[in-house]
Coordinates of C-alpha atoms and ligand atoms in Angstrom, one line a residue:
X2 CA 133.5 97.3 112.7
X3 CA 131.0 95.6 115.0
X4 CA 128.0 94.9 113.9
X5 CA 125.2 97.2 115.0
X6 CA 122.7 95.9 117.6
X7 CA 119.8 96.5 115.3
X8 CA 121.1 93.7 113.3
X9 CA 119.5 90.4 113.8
X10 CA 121.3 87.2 115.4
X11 CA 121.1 86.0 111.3
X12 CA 122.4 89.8 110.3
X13 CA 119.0 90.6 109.5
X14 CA 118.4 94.3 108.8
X15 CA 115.5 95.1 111.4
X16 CA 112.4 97.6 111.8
X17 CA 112.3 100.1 114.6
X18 CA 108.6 100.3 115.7
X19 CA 107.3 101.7 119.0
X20 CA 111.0 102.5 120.3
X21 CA 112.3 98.7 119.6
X22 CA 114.0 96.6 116.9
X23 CA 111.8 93.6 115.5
X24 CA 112.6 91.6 112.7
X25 CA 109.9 91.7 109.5
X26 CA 107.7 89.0 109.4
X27 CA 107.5 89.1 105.6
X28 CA 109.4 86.1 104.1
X29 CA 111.0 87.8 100.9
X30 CA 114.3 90.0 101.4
X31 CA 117.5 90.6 99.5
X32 CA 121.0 90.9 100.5
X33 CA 122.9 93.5 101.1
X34 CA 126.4 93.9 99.4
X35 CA 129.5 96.1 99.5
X36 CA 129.5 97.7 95.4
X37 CA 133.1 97.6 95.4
X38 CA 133.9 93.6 96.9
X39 CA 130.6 91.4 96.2
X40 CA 131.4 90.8 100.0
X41 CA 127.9 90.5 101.7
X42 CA 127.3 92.9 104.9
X43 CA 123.8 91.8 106.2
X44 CA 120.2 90.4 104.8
X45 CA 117.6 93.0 104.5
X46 CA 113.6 91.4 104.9
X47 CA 110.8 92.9 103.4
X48 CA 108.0 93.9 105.9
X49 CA 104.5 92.3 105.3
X50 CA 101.3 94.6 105.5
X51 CA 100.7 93.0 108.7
X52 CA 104.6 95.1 109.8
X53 CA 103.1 98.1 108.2
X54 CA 99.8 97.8 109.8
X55 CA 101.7 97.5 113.1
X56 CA 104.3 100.5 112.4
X57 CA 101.5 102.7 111.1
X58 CA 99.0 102.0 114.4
X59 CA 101.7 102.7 116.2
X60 CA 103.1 106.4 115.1
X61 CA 99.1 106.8 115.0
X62 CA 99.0 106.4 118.9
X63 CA 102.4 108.5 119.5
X64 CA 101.3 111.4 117.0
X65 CA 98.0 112.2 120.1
X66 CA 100.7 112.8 122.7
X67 CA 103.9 114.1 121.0
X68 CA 101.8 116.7 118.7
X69 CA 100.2 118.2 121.8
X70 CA 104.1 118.8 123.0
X71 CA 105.3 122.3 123.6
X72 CA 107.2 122.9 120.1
X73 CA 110.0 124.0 122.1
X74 CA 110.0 120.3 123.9
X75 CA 109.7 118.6 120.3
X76 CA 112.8 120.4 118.9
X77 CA 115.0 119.4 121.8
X78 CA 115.4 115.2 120.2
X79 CA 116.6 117.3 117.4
X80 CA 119.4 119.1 118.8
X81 CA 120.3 115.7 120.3
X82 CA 120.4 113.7 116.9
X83 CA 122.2 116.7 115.7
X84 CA 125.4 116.2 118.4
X85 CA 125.2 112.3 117.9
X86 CA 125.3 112.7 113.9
X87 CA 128.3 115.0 114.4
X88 CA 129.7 112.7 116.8
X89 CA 129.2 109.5 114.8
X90 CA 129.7 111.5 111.4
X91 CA 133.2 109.6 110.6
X92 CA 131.9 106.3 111.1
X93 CA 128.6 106.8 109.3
X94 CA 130.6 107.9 106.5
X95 CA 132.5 104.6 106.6
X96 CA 129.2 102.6 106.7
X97 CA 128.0 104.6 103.8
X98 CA 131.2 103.9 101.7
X99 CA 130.7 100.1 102.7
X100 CA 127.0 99.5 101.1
X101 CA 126.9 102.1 98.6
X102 CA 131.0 102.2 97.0
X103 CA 130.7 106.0 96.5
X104 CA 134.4 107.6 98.0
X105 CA 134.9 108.4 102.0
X106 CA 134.8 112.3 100.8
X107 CA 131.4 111.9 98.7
X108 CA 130.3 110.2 102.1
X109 CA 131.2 112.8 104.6
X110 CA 129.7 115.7 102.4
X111 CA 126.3 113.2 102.2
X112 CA 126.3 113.0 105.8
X113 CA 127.2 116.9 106.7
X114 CA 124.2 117.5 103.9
X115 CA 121.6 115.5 105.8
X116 CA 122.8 117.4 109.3
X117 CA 121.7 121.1 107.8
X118 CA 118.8 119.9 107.2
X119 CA 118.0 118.1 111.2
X120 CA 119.9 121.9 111.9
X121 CA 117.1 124.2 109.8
X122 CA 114.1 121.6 111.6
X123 CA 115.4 123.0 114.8
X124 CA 114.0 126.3 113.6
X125 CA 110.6 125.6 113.2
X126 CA 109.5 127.5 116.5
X127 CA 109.9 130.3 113.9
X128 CA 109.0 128.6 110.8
X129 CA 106.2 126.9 111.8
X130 CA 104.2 130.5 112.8
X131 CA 101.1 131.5 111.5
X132 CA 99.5 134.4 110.8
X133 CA 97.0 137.2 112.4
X134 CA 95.3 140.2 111.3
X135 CA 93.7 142.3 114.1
X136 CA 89.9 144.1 113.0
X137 CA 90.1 141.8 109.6
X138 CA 86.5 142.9 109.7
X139 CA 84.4 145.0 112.3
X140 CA 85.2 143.4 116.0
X141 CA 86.8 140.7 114.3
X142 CA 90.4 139.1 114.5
X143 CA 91.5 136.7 112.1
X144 CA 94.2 133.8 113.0
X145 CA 95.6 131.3 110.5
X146 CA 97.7 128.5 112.4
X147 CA 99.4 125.5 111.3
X148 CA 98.2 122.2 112.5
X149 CA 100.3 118.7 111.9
X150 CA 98.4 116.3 110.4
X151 CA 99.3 112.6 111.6
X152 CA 101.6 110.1 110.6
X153 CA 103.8 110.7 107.4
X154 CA 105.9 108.3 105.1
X155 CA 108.8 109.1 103.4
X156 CA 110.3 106.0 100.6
X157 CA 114.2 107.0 99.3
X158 CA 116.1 105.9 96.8
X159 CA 119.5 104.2 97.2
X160 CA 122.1 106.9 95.7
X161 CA 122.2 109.0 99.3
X162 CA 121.0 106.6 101.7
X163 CA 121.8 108.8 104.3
X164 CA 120.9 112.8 103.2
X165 CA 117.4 111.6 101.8
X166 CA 115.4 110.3 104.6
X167 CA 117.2 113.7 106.3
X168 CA 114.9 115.8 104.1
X169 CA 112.2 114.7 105.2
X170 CA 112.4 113.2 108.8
X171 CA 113.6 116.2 111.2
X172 CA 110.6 118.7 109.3
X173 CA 107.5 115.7 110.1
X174 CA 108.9 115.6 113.5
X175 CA 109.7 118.9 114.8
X176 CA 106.3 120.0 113.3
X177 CA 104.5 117.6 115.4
X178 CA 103.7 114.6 113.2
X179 CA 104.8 110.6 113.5
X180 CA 107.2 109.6 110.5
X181 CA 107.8 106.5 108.9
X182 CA 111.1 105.8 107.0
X183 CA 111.4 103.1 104.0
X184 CA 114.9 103.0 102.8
X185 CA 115.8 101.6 99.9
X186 CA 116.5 97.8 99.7
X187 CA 119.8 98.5 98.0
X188 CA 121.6 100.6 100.7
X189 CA 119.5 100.2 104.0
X190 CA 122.6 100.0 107.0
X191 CA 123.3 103.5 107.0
X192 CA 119.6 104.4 107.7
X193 CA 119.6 102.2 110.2
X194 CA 122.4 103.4 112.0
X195 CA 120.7 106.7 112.1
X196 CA 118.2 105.1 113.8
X197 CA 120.2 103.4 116.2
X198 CA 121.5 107.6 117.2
X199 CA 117.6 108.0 116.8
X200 CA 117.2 106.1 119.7
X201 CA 119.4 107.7 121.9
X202 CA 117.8 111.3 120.9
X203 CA 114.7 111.4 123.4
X204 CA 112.0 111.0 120.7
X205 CA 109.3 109.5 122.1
X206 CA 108.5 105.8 121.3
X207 CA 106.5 105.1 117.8
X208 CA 106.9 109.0 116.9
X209 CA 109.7 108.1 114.6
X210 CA 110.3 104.5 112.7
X211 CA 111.9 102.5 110.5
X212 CA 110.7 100.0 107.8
X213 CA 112.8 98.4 105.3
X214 CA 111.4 96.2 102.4
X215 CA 110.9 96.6 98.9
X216 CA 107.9 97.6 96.5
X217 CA 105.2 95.5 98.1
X218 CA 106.3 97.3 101.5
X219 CA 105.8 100.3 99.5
X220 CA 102.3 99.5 98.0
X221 CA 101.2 98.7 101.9
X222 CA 102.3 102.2 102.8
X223 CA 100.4 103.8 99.8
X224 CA 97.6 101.9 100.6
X225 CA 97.2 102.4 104.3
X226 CA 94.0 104.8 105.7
X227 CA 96.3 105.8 108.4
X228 CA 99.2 107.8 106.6
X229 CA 98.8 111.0 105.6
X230 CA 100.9 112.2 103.0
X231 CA 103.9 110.3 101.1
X232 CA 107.3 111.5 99.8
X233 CA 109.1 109.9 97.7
X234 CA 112.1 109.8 95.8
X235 CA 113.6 107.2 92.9
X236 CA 113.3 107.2 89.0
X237 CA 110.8 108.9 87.5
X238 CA 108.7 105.9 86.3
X239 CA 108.2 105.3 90.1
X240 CA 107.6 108.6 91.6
X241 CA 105.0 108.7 88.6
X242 CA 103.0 105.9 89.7
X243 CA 103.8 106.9 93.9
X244 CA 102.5 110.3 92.8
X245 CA 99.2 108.3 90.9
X246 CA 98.5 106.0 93.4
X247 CA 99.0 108.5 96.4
X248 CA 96.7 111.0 95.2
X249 CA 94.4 108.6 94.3
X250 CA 94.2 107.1 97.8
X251 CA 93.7 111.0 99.2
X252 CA 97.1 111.4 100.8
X253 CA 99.3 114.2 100.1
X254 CA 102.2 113.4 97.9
X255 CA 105.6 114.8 96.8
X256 CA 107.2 112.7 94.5
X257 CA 111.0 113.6 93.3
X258 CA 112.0 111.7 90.2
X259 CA 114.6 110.7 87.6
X260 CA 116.8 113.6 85.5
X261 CA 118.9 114.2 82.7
X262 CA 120.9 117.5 83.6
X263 CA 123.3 119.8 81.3
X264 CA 125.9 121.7 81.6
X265 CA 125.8 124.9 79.3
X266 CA 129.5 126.4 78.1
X267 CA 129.7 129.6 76.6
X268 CA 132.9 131.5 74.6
X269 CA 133.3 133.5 77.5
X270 CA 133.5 130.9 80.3
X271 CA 136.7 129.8 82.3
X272 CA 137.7 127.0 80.5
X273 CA 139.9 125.2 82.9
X274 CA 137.2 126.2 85.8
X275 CA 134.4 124.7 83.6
X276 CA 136.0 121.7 82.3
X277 CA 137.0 121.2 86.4
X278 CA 133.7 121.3 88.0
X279 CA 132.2 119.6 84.4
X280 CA 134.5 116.8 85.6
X281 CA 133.6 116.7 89.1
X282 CA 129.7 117.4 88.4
X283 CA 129.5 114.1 86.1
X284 CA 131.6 111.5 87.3
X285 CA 131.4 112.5 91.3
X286 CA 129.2 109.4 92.9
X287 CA 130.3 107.6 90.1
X288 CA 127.4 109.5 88.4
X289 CA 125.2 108.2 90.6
X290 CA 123.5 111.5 91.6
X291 CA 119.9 112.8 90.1
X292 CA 122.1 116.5 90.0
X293 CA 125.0 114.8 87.9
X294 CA 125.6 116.8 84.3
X295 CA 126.1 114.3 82.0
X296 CA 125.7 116.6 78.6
X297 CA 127.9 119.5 78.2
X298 CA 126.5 121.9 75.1
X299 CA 129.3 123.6 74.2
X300 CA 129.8 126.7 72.2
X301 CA 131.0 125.9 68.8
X302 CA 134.2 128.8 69.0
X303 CA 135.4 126.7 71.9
X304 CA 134.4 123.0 71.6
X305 CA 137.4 121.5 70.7
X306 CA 139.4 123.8 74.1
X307 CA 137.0 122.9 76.5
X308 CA 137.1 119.1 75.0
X309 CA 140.3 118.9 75.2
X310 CA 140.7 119.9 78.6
X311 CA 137.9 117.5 79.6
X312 CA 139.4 115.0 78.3
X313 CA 142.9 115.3 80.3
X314 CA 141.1 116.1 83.5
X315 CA 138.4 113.0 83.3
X316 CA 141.2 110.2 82.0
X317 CA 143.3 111.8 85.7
X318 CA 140.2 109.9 87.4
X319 CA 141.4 107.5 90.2
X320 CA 138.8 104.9 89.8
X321 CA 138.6 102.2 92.8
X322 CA 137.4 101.3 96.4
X323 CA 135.8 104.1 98.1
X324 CA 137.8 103.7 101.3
X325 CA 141.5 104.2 99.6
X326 CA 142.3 107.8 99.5
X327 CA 143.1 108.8 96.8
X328 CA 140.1 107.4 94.8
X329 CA 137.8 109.9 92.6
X330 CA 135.5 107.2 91.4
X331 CA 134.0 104.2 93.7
X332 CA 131.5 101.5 92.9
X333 CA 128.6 101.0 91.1
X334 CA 125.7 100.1 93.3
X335 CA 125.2 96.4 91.5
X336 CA 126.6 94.5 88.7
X337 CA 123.2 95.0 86.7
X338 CA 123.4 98.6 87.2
X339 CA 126.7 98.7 86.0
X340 CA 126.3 96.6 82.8
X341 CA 122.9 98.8 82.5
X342 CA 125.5 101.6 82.2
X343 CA 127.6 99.5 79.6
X344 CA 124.5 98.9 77.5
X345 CA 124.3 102.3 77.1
X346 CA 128.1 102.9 76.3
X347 CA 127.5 100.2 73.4
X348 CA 123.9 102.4 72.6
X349 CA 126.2 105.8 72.2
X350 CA 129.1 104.2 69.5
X351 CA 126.6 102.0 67.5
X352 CA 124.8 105.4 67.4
X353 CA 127.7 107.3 66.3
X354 CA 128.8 109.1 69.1
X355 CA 132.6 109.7 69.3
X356 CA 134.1 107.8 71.8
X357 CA 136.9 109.4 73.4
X358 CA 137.7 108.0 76.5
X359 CA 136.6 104.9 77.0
X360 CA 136.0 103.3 80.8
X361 CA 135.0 100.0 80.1
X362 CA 138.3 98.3 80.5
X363 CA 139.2 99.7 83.5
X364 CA 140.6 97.3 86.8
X365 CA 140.9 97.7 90.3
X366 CA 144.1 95.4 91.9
X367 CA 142.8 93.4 94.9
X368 CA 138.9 94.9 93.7
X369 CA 138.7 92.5 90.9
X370 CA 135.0 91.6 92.0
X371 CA 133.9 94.8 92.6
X372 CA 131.3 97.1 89.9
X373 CA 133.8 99.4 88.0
X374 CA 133.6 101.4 85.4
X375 CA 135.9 104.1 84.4
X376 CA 135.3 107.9 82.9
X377 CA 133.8 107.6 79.4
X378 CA 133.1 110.6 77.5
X379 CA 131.6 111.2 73.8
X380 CA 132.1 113.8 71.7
X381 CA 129.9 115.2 69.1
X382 CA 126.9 113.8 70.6
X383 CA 123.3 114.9 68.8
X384 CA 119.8 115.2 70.6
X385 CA 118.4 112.4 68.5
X386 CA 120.8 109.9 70.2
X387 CA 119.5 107.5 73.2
X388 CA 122.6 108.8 75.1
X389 CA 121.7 112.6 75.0
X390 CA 118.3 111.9 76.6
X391 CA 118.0 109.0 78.9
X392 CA 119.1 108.9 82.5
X393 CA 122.3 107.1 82.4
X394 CA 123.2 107.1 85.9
X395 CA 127.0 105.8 85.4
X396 CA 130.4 108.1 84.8
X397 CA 129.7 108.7 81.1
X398 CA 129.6 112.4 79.9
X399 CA 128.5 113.6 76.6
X400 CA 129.7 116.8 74.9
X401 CA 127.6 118.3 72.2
X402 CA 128.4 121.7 70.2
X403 CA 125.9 124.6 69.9
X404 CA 126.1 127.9 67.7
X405 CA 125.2 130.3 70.6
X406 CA 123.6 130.4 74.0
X407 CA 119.7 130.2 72.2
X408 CA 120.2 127.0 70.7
X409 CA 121.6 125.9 73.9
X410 CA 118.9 126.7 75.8
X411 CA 116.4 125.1 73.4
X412 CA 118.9 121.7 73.8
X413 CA 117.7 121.9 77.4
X414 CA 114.4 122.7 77.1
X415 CA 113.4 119.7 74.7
X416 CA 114.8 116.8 77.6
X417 CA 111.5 115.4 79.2
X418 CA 113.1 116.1 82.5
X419 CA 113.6 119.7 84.3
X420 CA 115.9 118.5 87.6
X421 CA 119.0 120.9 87.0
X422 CA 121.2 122.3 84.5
X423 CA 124.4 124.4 85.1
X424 CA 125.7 127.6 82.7
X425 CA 129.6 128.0 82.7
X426 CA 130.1 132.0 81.3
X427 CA 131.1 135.6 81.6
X428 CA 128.9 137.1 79.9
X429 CA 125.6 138.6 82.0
X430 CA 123.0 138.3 79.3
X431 CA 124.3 134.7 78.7
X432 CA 123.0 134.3 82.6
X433 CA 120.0 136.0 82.1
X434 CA 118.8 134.0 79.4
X435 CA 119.3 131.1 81.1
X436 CA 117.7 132.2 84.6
X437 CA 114.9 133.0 82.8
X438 CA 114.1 131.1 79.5
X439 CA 115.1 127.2 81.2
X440 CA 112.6 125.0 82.6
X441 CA 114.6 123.7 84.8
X442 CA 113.8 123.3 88.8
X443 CA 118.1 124.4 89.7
X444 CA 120.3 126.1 88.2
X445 CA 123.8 126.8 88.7
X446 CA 125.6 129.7 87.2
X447 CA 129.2 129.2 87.3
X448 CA 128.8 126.6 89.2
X449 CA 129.1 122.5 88.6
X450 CA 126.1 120.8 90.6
X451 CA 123.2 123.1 91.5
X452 CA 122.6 121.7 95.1
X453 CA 120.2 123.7 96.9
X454 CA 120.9 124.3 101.1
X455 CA 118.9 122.7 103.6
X456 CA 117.3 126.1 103.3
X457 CA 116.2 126.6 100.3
X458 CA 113.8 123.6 98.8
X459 CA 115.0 121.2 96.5
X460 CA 113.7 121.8 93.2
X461 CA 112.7 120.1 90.2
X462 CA 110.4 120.0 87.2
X463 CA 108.5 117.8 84.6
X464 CA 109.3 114.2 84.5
X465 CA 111.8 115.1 87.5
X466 CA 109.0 115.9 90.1
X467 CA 105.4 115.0 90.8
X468 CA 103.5 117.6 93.2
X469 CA 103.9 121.2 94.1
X470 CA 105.5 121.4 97.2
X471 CA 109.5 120.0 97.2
X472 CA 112.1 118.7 100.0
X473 CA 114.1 120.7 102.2
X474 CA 113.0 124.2 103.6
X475 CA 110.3 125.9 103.8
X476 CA 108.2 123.2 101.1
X477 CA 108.6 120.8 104.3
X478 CA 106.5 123.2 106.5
X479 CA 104.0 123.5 104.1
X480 CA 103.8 119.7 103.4
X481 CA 103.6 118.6 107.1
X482 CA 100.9 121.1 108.0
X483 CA 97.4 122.3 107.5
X484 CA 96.1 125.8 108.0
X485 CA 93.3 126.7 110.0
X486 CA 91.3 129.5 110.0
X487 CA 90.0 131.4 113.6
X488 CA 87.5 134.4 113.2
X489 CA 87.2 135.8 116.8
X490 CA 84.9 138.1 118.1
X491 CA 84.2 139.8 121.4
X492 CA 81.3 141.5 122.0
X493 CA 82.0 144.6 124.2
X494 CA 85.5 144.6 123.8
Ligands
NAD511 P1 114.0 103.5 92.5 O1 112.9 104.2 91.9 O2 114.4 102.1 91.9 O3 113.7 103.2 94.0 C1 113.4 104.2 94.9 C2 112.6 103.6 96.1 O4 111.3 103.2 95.5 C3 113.2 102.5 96.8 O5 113.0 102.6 98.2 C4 112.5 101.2 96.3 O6 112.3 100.2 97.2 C5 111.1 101.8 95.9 N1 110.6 101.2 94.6 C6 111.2 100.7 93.6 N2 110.4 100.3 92.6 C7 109.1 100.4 93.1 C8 107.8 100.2 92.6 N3 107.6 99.6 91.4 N4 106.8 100.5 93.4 C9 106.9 101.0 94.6 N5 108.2 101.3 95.1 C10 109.3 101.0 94.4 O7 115.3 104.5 92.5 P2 116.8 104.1 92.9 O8 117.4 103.3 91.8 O9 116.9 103.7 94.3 O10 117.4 105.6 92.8 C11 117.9 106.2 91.7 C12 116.9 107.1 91.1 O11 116.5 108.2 92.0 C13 117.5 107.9 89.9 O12 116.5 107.9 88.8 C14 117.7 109.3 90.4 O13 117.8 110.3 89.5 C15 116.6 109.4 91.4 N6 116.8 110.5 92.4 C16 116.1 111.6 92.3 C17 116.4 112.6 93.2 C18 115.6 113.9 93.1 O14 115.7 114.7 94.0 N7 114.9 114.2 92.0 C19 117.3 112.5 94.2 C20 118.0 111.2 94.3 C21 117.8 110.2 93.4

């Protein structure tokens, strides 16, 4: 592939500020490496305060001109980045595999993901409407409206580098703010490809940029008078602090955390339909997803069935590089992230856990360098256990029985987190229950990963979100605008 123009001469990742590329001036950065080879693809730099100060004065000067656009005018860059994503979707998919290791499929589905959402933000003529009453009181009609508010930040974790910043970026715009994108360190080149299609969309200059860096880029974003509101997304110690330190600073903030989600199988269930998408939900990403299952509480009449088939199904796994076809599991973003996952595979036996596929061992011919790890599964894993209630983030699934759908339920309810949980049954009462006694932010009945449409915001709860109002939808409208209030009156009319 050639390299992208928004690479430095040195392959330096740059910042798009004001409609051009410019390389950081901060001196600390990190390279950036293919999961699956070691090889490296390009050297991100971390931007200074004084590149922050810069990028932020700037989408301060384009929010006076593009926010007074007709909204009609501000959607149109939209349906632009819309044809060039679809266009370029193959391609960014590619890229995506490249930096990250997940598998060409895992890619494309990330990328068509991230296009609903620039699709719903070409809606907002309609969602963006107010409300009027006419004689609210004698002579009087009452208006709210929706106002944008400035320039807004959005910071995005490295596990879907490309569908994150989407949740955020076409809402700011199309409701007539400036946004600022910091991708994570880890993953930044498929980001900036979008921004390179960015370019070509018609925004106007400094209403949309990009700003790569690490956590002292971060802090200078949080601590800037002229941004707004924040979003943020990452482990939950993080958005904690983002969520803190925002609000402290009187910005808005939405802050999307860390999870530990469950899968819930009943008597009744499928069995071979549940142990599928139970397969697919944990080990898709290489677990590497805040909506990957990686408990299964399982009836105690059909524990050993469903573990059974599990077992069969997950040890089927094609582990390798995520640009051979028939791979199911790709690459670990980093070598410490993978042996974070092994530590926790030691954590589960010396607890007692019953190992019964183990994916330590595995190999990849001609990937010897690349982060691997195979399917690992436990059986008869207990809620006192490290592995039933830390993130793990890796391809390791833990099956634990329960009597009946109550004591289930309670498993769920007792994790510190509340991102999503997904109920495998037949039975309608079953579903009930669990619709309405989980606090959880989605949930999936009969279904593997409970991933929300662009249309519908994302949810999450407890330790998995800071804030009230979520990505995606309807949440982003709310976020990116203020209400004001007009009383009108007319004497004599
Ligand atoms: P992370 O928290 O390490 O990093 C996320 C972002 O925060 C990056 O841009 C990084 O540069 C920045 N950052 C890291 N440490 C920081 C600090 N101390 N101060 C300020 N900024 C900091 O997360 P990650 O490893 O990139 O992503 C994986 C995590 O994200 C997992 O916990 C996963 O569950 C979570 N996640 C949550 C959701 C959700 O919707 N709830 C979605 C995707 C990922």
């Amino acid at each position: 592939m050639d390299r992208p123009t928004s690479l430095s001469d040195t392959g330096t990742v740059q910042n798009y500020v004001g409609g051009e590329w410019h390389t950081p001036d901060g001196s600390d950065g990190q390279d950036v490496v293919n999961p699956a080879t070691s090889e490296r693809l390009a050297r991100v730099a971390f931007s200074s305060n004084v590149d922050i100060d810069v990028a932020v004065r700037t989408a301060a000067e384009a929010f006076e001109e593009w926010s007074a656009r007709p909204v009609e005018e501000r959607i149109q860059p939209l349906f632009e980045l819309k044809r060039l994503l679809e266009e370029h979707h193959d391609e960014l998919a590619e890229l995506l595999v490249r930096e990250h290791g997940k598998t060409r499929g895992e890619a494309a589905g990330e990328i068509r993901r991230g296009i609903e959402n620039v699709e719903v933000a070409c809606g907002i003529p309609s969602m963006m409407q107010g409300g009027t009453l006419l004689n609210a009181a004698p002579q009087i009609d009452e208006s709210a409206v929706r106002k944008p508010l400035g320039v807004f930040a959005a910071v995005t974790p490295f596990n879907f580098p490309a569908m994150i910043p989407l949740w955020f970026l076409p809402y700011a715009v199309a409701t007539g703010n400036s946004f600022i994108l910091k991708p994570s360190e880890q993953a930044p080149l498929v980001a900036q490809r979008i921004f390179e299609l960015i370019d070509r969309a018609g925004f106007p200059d400094g209403a949309v940029q990009l700003v790569n860096g690490g956590v002292n880029t971060v802090n200078a974003l949080l601590e800037h008078d002229g941004i707004e509101g924040i979003s943020f997304v990452g482990s939950t110690p993080v958005a904690r602090e983002i969520y803190e330190t925002s609000a402290a600073n009187g910005k808005r903030v939405q802050a999307q955390g860390g999870a530990k989600n469950h899968i819930v199988v009943t008597e009744t269930a499928d069995l071979d339909f549940a142990a599928d998408k139970t397969v697919s939900s944990s080990f898709a990403c290489a677990g590497e997803r805040c909506l990957a299952n990686d408990v299964a509480v399982v009836e105690e009449a059909v524990y050993d069935d469903f573990v059974d088939r599990v077992v069969s199904m997950a040890d089927a796994q094609v582990v390798g590089s995520g640009l051979d076809a028939d791979t199911d599991i790709g690459a670990l973003i980093t070598p410490e992230h993978e042996q974070r996952v092994r530590n926790y595979i030691e954590t589960g036996v010396s607890e007692g856990a019953e190992l019964l596929l183990d994916g330590r061992d595995v190999t990849v011919d001609g990937y010897e360098d690349g982060n691997f790890l195979g399917p690992t599964l436990f059986g008869d894993v207990t809620t006192d256990m490290v592995i039933a209630h830390e993130e793990l983030f890796g391809p390791v699934l833990g099956l634990m029985r329960a009597g009946d759908i109550d004591e289930a339920i309670d498993v769920l309810n007792r994790s510190d987190f509340g991102n999503a949980a997904s109920l495998f049954t037949g039975r309608g009462a079953d579903a009930r229950k669990f619709r309405h006694q989980t606090d959880i932010g989605n949930l999936g009945i009969n279904a593997g990963t409970a991933a929300p449409m662009a249309f519908f915001h994302f949810g999450g709860r407890n330790d998995s979100f800071f804030g009230d109002l979520h990505a995606q939808g309807e949440d982003m409208i709310h976020f990116y605008t203020d209400k004001t209030i007009y009383i009108e009156r007319w004497p004599g009319a």
